[in-house]
Short mmCIF file of C-alpha atoms in Angstrom, two decimals:
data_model
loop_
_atom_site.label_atom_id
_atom_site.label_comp_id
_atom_site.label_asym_id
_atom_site.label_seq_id
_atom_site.Cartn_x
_atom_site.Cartn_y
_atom_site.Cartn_z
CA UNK A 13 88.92 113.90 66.46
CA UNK A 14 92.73 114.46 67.53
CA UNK A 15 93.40 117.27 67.60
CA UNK A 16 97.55 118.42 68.69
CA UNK A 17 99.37 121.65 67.60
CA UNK A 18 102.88 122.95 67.98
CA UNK A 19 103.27 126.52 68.94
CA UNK A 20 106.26 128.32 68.09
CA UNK A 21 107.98 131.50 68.72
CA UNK A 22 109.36 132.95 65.89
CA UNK A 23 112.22 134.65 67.81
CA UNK A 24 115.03 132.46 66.62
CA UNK A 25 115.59 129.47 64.50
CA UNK A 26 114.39 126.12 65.05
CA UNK A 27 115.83 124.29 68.00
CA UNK A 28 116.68 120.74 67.67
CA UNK A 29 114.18 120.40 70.88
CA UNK A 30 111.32 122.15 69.29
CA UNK A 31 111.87 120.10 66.08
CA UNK A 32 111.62 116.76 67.83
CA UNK A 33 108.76 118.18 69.96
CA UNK A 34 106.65 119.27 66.43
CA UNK A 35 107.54 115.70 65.20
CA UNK A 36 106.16 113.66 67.59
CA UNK A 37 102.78 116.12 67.44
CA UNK A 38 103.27 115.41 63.65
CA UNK A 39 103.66 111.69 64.21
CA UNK A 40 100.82 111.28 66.79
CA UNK A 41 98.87 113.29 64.36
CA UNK A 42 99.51 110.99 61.33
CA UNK A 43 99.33 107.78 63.32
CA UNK A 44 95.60 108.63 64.61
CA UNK A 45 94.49 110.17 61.21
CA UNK A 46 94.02 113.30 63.60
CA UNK A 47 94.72 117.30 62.71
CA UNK A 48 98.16 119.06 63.60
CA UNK A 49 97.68 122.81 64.06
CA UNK A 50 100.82 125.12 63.87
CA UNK A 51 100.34 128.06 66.05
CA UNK A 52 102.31 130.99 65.67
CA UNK A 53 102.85 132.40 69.53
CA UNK A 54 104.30 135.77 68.77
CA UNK A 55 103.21 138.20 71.41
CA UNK A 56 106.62 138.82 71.71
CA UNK A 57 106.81 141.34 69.97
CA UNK A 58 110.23 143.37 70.26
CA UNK A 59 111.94 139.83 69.17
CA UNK A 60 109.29 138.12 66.82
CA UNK A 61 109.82 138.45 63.25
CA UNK A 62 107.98 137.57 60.15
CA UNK A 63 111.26 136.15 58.73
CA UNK A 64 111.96 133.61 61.87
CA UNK A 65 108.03 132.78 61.08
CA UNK A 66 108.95 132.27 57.34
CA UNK A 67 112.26 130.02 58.39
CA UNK A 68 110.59 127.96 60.99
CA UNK A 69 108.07 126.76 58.27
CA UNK A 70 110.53 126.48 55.68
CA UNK A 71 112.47 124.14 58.24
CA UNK A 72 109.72 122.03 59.30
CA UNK A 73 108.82 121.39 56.06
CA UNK A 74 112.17 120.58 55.17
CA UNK A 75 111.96 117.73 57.56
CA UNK A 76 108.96 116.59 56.07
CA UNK A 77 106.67 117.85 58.87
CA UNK A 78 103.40 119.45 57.56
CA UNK A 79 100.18 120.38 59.26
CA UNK A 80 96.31 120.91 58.53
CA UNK A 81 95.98 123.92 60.01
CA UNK A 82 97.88 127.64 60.28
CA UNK A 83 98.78 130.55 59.17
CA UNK A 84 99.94 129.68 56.00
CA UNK A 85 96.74 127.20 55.03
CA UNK A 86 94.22 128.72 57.21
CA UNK A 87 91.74 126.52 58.59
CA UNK A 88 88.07 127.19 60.43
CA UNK A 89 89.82 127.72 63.92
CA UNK A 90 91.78 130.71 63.15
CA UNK A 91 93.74 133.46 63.31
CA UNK A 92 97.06 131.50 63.91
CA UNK A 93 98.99 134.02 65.06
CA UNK A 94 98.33 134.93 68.91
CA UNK A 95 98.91 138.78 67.60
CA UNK A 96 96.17 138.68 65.63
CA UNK A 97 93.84 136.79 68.42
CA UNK A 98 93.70 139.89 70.57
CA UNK A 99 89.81 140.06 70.26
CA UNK A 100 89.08 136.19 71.48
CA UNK A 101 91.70 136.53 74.46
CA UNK A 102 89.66 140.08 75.53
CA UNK A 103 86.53 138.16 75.21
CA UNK A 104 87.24 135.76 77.74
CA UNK A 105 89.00 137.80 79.99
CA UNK A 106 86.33 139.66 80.66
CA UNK A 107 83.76 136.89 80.95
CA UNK A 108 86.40 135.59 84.06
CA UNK A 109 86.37 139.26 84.68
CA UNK A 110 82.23 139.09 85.48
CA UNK A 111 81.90 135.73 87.18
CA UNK A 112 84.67 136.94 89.61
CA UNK A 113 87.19 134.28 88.81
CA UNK A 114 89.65 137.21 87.80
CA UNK A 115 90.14 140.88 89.01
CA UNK A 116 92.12 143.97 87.82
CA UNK A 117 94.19 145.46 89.80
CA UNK A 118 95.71 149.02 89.27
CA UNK A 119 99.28 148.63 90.36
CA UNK A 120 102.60 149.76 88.44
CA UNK A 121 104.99 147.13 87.70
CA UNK A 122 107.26 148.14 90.47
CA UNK A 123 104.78 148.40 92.86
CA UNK A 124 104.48 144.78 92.46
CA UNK A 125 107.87 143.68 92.34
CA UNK A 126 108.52 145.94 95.72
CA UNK A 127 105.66 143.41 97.24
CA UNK A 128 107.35 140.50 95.47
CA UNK A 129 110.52 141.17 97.95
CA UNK A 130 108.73 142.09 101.10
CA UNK A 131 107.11 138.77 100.38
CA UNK A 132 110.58 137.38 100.56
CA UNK A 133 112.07 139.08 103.44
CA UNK A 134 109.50 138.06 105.71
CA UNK A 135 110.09 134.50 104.59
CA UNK A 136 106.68 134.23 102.91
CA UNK A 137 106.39 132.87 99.35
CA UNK A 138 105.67 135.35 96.99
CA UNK A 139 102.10 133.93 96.06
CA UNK A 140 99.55 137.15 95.52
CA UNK A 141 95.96 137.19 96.81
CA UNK A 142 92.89 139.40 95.85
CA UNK A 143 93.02 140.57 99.40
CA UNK A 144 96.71 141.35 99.42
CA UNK A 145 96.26 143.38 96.18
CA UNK A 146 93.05 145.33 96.91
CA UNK A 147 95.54 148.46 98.29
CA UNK A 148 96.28 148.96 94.65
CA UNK A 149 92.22 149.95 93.76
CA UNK A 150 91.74 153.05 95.44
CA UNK A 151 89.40 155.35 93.78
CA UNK A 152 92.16 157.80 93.07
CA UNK A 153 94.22 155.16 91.79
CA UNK A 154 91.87 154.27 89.53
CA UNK A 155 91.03 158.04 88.06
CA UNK A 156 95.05 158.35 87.85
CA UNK A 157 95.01 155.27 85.63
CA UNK A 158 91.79 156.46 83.72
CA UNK A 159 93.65 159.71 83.42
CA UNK A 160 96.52 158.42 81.60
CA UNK A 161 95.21 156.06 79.70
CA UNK A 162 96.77 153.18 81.81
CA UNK A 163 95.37 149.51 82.03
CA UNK A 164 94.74 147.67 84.95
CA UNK A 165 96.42 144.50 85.45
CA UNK A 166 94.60 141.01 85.54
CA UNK A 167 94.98 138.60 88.11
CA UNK A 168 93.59 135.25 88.13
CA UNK A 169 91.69 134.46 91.05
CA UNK A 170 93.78 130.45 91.99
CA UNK A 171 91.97 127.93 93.84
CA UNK A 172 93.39 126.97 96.91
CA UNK A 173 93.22 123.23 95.85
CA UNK A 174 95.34 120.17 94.68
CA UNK A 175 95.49 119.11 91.30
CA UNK A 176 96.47 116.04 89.84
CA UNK A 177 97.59 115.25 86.11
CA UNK A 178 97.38 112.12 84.40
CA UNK A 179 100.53 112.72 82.18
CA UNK A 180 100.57 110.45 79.28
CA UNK A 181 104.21 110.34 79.46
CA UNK A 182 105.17 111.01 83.44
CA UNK A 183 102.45 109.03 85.04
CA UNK A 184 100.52 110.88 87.19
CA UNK A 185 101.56 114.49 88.56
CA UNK A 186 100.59 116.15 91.80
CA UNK A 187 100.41 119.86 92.59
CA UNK A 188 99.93 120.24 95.85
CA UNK A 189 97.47 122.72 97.32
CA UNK A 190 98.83 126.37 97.89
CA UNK A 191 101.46 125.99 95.49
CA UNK A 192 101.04 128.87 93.52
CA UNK A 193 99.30 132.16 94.36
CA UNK A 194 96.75 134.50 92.57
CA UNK A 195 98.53 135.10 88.72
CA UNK A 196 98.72 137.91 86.22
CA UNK A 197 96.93 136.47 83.01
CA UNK A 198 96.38 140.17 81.19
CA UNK A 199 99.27 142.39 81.55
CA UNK A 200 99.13 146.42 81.72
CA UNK A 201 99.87 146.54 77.62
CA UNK A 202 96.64 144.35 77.05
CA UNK A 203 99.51 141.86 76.20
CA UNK A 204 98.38 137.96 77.32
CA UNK A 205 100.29 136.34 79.71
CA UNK A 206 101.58 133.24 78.18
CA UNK A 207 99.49 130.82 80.31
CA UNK A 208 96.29 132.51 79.36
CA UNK A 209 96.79 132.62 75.96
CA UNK A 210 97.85 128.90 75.68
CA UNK A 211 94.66 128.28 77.11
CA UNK A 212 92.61 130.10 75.13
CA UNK A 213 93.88 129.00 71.74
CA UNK A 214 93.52 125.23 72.87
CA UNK A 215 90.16 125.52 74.35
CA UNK A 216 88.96 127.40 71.03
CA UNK A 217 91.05 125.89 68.47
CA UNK A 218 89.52 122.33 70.67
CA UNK A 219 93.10 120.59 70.69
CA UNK A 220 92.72 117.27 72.37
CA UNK A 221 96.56 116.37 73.20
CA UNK A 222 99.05 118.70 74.34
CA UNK A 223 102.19 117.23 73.66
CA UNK A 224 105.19 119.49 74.87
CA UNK A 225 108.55 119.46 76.53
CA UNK A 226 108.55 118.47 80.42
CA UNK A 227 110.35 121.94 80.87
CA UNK A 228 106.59 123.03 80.48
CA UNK A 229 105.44 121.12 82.96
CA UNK A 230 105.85 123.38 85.84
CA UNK A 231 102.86 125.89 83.54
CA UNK A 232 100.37 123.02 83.87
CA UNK A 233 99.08 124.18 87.31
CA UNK A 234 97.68 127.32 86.40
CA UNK A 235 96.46 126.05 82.86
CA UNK A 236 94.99 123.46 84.74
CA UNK A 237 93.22 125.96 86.63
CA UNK A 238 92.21 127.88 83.63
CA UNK A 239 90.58 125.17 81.83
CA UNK A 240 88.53 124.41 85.51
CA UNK A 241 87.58 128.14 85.37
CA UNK A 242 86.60 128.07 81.65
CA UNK A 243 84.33 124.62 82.57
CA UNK A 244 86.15 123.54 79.23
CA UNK A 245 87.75 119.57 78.38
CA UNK A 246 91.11 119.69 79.73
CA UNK A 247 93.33 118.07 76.93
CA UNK A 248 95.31 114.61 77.19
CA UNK A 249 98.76 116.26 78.23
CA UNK A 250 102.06 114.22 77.41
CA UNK A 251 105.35 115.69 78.66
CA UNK A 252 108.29 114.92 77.16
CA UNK A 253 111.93 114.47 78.78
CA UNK A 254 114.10 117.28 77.32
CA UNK A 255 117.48 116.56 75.44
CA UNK A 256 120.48 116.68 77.04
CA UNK A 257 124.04 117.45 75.49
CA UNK A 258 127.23 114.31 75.74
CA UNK A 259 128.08 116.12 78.99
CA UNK A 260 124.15 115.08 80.69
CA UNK A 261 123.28 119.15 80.41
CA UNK A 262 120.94 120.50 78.68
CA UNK A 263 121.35 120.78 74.90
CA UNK A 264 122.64 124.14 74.03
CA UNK A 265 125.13 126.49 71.74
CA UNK A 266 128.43 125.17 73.70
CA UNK A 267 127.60 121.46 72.68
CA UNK A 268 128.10 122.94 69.09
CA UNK A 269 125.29 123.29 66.29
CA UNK A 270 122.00 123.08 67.95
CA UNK A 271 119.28 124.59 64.87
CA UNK A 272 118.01 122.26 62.32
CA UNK A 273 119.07 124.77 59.88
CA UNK A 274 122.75 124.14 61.12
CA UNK A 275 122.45 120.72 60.29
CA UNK A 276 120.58 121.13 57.31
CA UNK A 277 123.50 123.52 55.69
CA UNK A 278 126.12 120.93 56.57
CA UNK A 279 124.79 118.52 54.46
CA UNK A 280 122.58 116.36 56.61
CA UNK A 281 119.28 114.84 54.36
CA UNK A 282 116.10 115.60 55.78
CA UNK A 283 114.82 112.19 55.88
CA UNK A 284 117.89 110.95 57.81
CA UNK A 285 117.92 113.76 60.52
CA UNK A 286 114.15 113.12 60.65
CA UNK A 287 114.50 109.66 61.36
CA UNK A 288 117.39 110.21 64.70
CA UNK A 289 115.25 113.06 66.17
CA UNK A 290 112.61 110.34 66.22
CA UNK A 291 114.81 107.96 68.10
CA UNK A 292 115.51 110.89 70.32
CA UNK A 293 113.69 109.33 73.14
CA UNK A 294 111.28 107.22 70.92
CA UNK A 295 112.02 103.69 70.32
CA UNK A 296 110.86 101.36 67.50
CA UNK A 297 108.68 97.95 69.23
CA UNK A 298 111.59 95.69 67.25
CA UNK A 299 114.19 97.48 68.11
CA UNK A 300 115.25 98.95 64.30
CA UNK A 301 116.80 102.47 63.89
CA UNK A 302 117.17 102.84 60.27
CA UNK A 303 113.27 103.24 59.26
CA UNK A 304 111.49 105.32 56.97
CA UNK A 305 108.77 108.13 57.02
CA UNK A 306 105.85 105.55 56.55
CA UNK A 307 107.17 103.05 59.08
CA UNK A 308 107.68 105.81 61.79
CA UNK A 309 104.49 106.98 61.38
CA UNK A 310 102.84 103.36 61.07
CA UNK A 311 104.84 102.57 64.76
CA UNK A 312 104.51 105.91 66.73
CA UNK A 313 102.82 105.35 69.82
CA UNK A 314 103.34 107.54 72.71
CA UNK A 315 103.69 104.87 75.07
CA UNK A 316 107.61 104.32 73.67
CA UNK A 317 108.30 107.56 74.68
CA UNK A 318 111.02 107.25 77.31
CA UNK A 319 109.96 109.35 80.47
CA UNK A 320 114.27 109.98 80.60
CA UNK A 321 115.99 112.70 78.85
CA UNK A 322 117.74 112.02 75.55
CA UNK A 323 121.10 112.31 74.95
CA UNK A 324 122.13 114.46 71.34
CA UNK A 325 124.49 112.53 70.27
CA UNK A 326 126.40 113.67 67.06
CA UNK A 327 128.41 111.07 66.27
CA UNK A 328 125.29 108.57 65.86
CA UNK A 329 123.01 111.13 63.51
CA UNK A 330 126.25 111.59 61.02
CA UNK A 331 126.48 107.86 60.83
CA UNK A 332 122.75 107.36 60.27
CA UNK A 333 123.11 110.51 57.79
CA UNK A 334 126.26 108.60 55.87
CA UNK A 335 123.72 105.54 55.90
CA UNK A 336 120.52 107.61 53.89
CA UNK A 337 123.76 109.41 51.62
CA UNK A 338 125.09 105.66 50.63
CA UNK A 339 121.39 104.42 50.27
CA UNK A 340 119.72 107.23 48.22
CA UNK A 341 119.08 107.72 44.85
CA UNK A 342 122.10 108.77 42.92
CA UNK A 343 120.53 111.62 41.14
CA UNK A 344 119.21 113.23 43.75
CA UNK A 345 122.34 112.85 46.16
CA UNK A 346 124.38 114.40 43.32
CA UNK A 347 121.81 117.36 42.98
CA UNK A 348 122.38 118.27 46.58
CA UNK A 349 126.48 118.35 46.62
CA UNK A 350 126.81 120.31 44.17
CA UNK A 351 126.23 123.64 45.89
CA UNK A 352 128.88 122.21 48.56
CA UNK A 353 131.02 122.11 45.47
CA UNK A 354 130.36 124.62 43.55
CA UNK A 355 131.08 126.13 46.79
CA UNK A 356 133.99 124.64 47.22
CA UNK A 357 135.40 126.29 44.18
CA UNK A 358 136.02 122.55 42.63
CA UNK A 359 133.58 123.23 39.66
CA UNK A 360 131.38 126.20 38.37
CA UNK A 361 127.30 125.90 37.97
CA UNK A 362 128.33 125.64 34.40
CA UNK A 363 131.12 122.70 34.59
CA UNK A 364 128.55 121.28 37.01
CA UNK A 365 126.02 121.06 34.27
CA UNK A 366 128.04 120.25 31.32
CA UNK A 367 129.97 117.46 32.78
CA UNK A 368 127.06 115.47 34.66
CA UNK A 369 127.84 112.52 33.89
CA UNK A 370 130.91 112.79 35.27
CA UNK A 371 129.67 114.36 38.54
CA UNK A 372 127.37 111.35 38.85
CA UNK A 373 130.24 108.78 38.71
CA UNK A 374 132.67 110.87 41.42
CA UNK A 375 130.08 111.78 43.98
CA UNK A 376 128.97 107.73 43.72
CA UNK A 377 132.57 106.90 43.88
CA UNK A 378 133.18 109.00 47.23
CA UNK A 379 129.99 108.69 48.62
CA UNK A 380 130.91 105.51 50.54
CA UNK A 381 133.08 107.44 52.57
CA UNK A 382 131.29 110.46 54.13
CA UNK A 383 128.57 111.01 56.53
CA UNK A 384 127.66 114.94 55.49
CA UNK A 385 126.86 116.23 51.91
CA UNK A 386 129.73 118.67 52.81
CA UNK A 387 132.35 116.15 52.99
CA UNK A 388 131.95 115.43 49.20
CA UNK A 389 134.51 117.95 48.18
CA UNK A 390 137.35 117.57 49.82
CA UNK A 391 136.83 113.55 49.12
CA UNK A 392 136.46 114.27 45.16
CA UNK A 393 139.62 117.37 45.51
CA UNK A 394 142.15 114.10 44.12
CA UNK A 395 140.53 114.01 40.75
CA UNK A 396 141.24 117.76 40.69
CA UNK A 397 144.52 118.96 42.55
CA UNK A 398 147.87 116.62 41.90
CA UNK A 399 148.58 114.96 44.64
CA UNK A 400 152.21 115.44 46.58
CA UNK A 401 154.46 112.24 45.70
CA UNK A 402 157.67 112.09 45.51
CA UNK A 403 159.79 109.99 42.84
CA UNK A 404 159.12 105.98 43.08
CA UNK A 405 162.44 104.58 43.69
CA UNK A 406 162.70 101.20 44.08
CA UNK A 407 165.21 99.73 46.66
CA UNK A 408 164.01 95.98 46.84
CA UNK A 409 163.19 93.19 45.03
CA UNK A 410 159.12 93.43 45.70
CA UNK A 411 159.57 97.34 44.73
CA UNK A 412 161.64 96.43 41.70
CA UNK A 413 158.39 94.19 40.62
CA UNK A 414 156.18 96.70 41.37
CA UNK A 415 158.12 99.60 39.13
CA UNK A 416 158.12 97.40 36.04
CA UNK A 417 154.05 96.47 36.92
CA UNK A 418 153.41 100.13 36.86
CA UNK A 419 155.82 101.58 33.99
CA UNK A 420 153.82 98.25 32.07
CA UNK A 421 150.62 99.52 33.01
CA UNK A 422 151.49 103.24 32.00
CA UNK A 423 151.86 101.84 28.87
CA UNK A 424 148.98 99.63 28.22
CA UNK A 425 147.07 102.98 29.89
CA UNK A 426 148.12 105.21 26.83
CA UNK A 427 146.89 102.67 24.13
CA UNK A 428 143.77 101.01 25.05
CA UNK A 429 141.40 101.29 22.45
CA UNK A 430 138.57 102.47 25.12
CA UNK A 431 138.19 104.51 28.27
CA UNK A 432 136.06 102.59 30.48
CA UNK A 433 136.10 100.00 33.27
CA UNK A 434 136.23 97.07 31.80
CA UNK A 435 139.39 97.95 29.78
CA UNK A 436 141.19 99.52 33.08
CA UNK A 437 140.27 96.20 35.01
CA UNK A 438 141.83 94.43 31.85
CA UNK A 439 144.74 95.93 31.49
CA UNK A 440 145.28 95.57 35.93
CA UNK A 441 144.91 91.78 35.38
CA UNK A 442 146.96 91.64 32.63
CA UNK A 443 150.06 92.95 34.31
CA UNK A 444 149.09 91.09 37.38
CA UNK A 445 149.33 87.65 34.89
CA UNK A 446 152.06 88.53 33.30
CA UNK A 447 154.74 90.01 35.68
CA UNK A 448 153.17 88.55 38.75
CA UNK A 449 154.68 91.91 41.24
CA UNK A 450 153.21 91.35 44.70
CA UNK A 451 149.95 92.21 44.54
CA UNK A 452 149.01 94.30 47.54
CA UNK A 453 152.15 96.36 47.33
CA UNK A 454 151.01 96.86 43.34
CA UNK A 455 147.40 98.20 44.63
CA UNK A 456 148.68 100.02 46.81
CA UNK A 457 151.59 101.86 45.37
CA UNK A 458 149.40 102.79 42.46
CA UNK A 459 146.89 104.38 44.40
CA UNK A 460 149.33 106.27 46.21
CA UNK A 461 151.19 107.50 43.38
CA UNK A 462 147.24 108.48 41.99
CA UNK A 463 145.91 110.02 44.87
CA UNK A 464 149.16 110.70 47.35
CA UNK A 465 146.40 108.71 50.34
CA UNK A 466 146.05 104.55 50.81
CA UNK A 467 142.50 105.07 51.50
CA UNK A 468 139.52 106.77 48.92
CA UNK A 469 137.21 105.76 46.38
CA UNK A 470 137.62 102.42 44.46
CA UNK A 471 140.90 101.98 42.27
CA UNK A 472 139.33 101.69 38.87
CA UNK A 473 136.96 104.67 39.51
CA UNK A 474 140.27 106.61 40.59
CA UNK A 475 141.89 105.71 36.92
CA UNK A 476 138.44 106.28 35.18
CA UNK A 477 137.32 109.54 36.76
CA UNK A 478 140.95 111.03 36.47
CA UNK A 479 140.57 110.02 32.53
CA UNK A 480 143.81 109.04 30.74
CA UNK A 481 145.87 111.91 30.46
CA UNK A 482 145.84 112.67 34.40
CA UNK A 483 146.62 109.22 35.03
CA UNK A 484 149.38 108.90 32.65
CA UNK A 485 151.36 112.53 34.20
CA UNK A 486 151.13 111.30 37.71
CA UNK A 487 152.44 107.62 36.62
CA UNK A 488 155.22 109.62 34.55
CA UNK A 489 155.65 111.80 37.53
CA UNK A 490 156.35 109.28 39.82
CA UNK A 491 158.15 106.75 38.00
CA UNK A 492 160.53 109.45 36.84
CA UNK A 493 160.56 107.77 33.01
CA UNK A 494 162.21 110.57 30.78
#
């Protein structure tokens, strides 16, 4: 059985990084028919909150990522939450503890920060060893600690070996021997160290693939050498590159919004920005980008994973975005805009509801144009706010044509029989036949004089959606007939 999780801290909203990183766990996952367990790693506990927990679910479900197991759905592997795993992590602590593959040491914080630097000075590396540390455990050290309730540090005992990793994504990764020292796993507090506790949860929650970003890959030593200790199945481990900003740096707060919540509240759909973080250093075999949930998962391997780092670029998910927004179904596009304009202050929840049928028609007619949800109101503000235009006055002869074509179609506007396309489209070609202005400088005068811009939604939805009395003030308006 597959088995891959994605283990977040809820210290902050969702990163675009940590969303593409539970994607592809959710993708490899679905492609197999294998289990994705969401693990909650919050032993961080001056900045982990139960609401950043709540949001980061919220999000990833928003996406349209779900999982099998976790704190919200359980599962026969649990707790989810490393603060609630406190029991397991003691447990096999202390079983390292008894076959001498880990040893406590009774030092204060900085009394091992002051051998940290003296390791430094002398132009050592600052790698620990049992023998090194042993000063710590006198016997009145240890009575001062008992006294006062203090815990001993844990160290793990590191083999003085080379390990090599057969990274899914990387190829094949050495660590040479003597890299790394002896290594806190249990800290003073009873706290986990973050490598232990990794381990831990994936040896008993039996994950088989550790997908993750490469910025983890400098951890894998000394969970490599956990796993060894533990005699346990080290898991398939695939390391992918991380995502860099325009400027080839890593992806953060200067390069703009960076959460998917950021995204989300501008109006991106959640099929569309889940189908660009998947091209973020995925590729489809035949090349498409446009694809939907069931193809992605259908063609996720993670042998298209591109061992270089992905460029975020913003331009390319808004056009993708503008792609789902022109594709998707009407209804449900027009249920999203309208908090962007009710927000707007365009139209009330109420106006919103009683004039629906209007709201379909102008968010279809404008939807052409933009590539965020929150675009939508300032394209639909010309059916609400006149436009600036100043009097038509003609001074040529292809004007002069034009100002009778539009004083003739004012007036056919006032007295056809109905209000819909068909009768706007008849009455254009009518004038057209029968006064023959110049037809480009007709189009485009009119829509000008409509909408005070030469670019927008389509002419007849302009006339329609403004409704007749609209379009007959800004005709009178411009054309200065009194």
């Amino acid at each position: 059985m597959i088995r891959v999780r994605f283990a977040p801290s809820p210290t902050g909203y969702l990163h675009v990084g940590g969303a593409r990183t539970a994607l592809f766990n959710y993708l490899f996952a679905r492609h197999y028919g294998g289990k994705l367990v969401l693990r909650v790693e919050d032993t961080d506990i001056s900045r982990s909150t139960k609401e950043f927990e709540d949001q980061l679910m919220e999000s990833l479900l928003w996406l349209g990522i779900t999982w099998d197991e976790g704190p919200d759905v359980g599962g026969a592997f649990g707790p989810y939450r490393q603060s609630e795993r406190g029991p397991v992590y003691r447990e096999m602590i202390g079983d390292l503890l008894q076959r001498g593959q880990a040893y406590e040491v009774h030092a204060y914080p900085e009394e091992i920060e002051e051998l940290h630097d003296k390791l430094l000075s002398e132009g050592k590396a600052p790698h620990y060893d049992q023998e090194m540390l042993k000063v710590f455990n006198t016997d009145e050290r240890i009575s001062e600690f008992e006294s006062k309730g203090l815990r001993p540090v844990v160290f793990f005992k590191m083999p003085r070996k080379e390990y090599r990793l057969p990274d899914l994504i990387k190829g094949e990764v050495v660590f040479k021997e003597g890299a790394i020292g002896d290594f806190v796993i249990m800290r003073s507090n009873g706290q986990p160290i973050y490598n232990f506790a990794v381990v831990a949860d994936d040896i008993t929650m039996e994950i088989s693939h550790v997908i993750r970003g490469d910025d983890h890959l400098s951890n894998t030593l000394r969970q490599l050498a956990l796993y060894e200790a533990f005699g346990a199945p080290i898991p398939s481990f695939a390391h992918v590159s991380m995502i860099l900003g325009p400027d080839g740096k890593k992806l953060s707060k200067r390069h703009g919004d960076t959460s998917v919540e950021q995204f989300r509240d501008r109006g991106f759909l959640p099929e569309a920005f889940f189908n660009f973080l998947t091209l973020l250093g995925w590729s489809h075999p035949d090349g498409k980008e446009i694809l939907n949930h069931e193809e992605i998962v259908e063609s996720f391997s993670i042998e298209r994973v591109n061992t270089s780092a992905a460029i975020f670029d913003e331009t390319k998910a808004k056009w993708m975005n503008g792609v789902y927004i022109r594709e998707s179904d009407l209804e449900r596009i027009t249920d999203l805009a309208v908090p962007f304009i009710i927000q707007s202050k365009l139209m009330d929840a109420e106006d919103a509801v009683a004039n629906r049928k209007w709201l379909k028609r102008a968010v279809d007619s404008v939807r052409k144009g933009v590539e965020t949800l929150s675009e939508i109101p300032d394209k639909m503000r010309l059916y609400f706010e006149d436009p600036q235009v100043t009097v038509f006055t003609p001074s040529n002869d292809v004007e002069k044509g034009v100002y009778k074509a539009l004083e003739a179609f004012k007036d056919r506007v006032e007295y056809l029989d109905s209000w819909n396309n068909d009768e706007i489209i008849g009455a254009i070609r009518g004038i057209l036949k029968d006064l023959k202005p110049d037809r480009k400088a007709f189009y485009m005068t009119l829509r000008r004089i409509l909408t005070s811009v030469e670019e927008g939604p389509e002419l007849v939805d302009i006339i329609f959606l403004l409704g007749r009395n609209k379009t007959l003030n800004r005709l009178q308006r411009a054309l200065n007939s009194i």
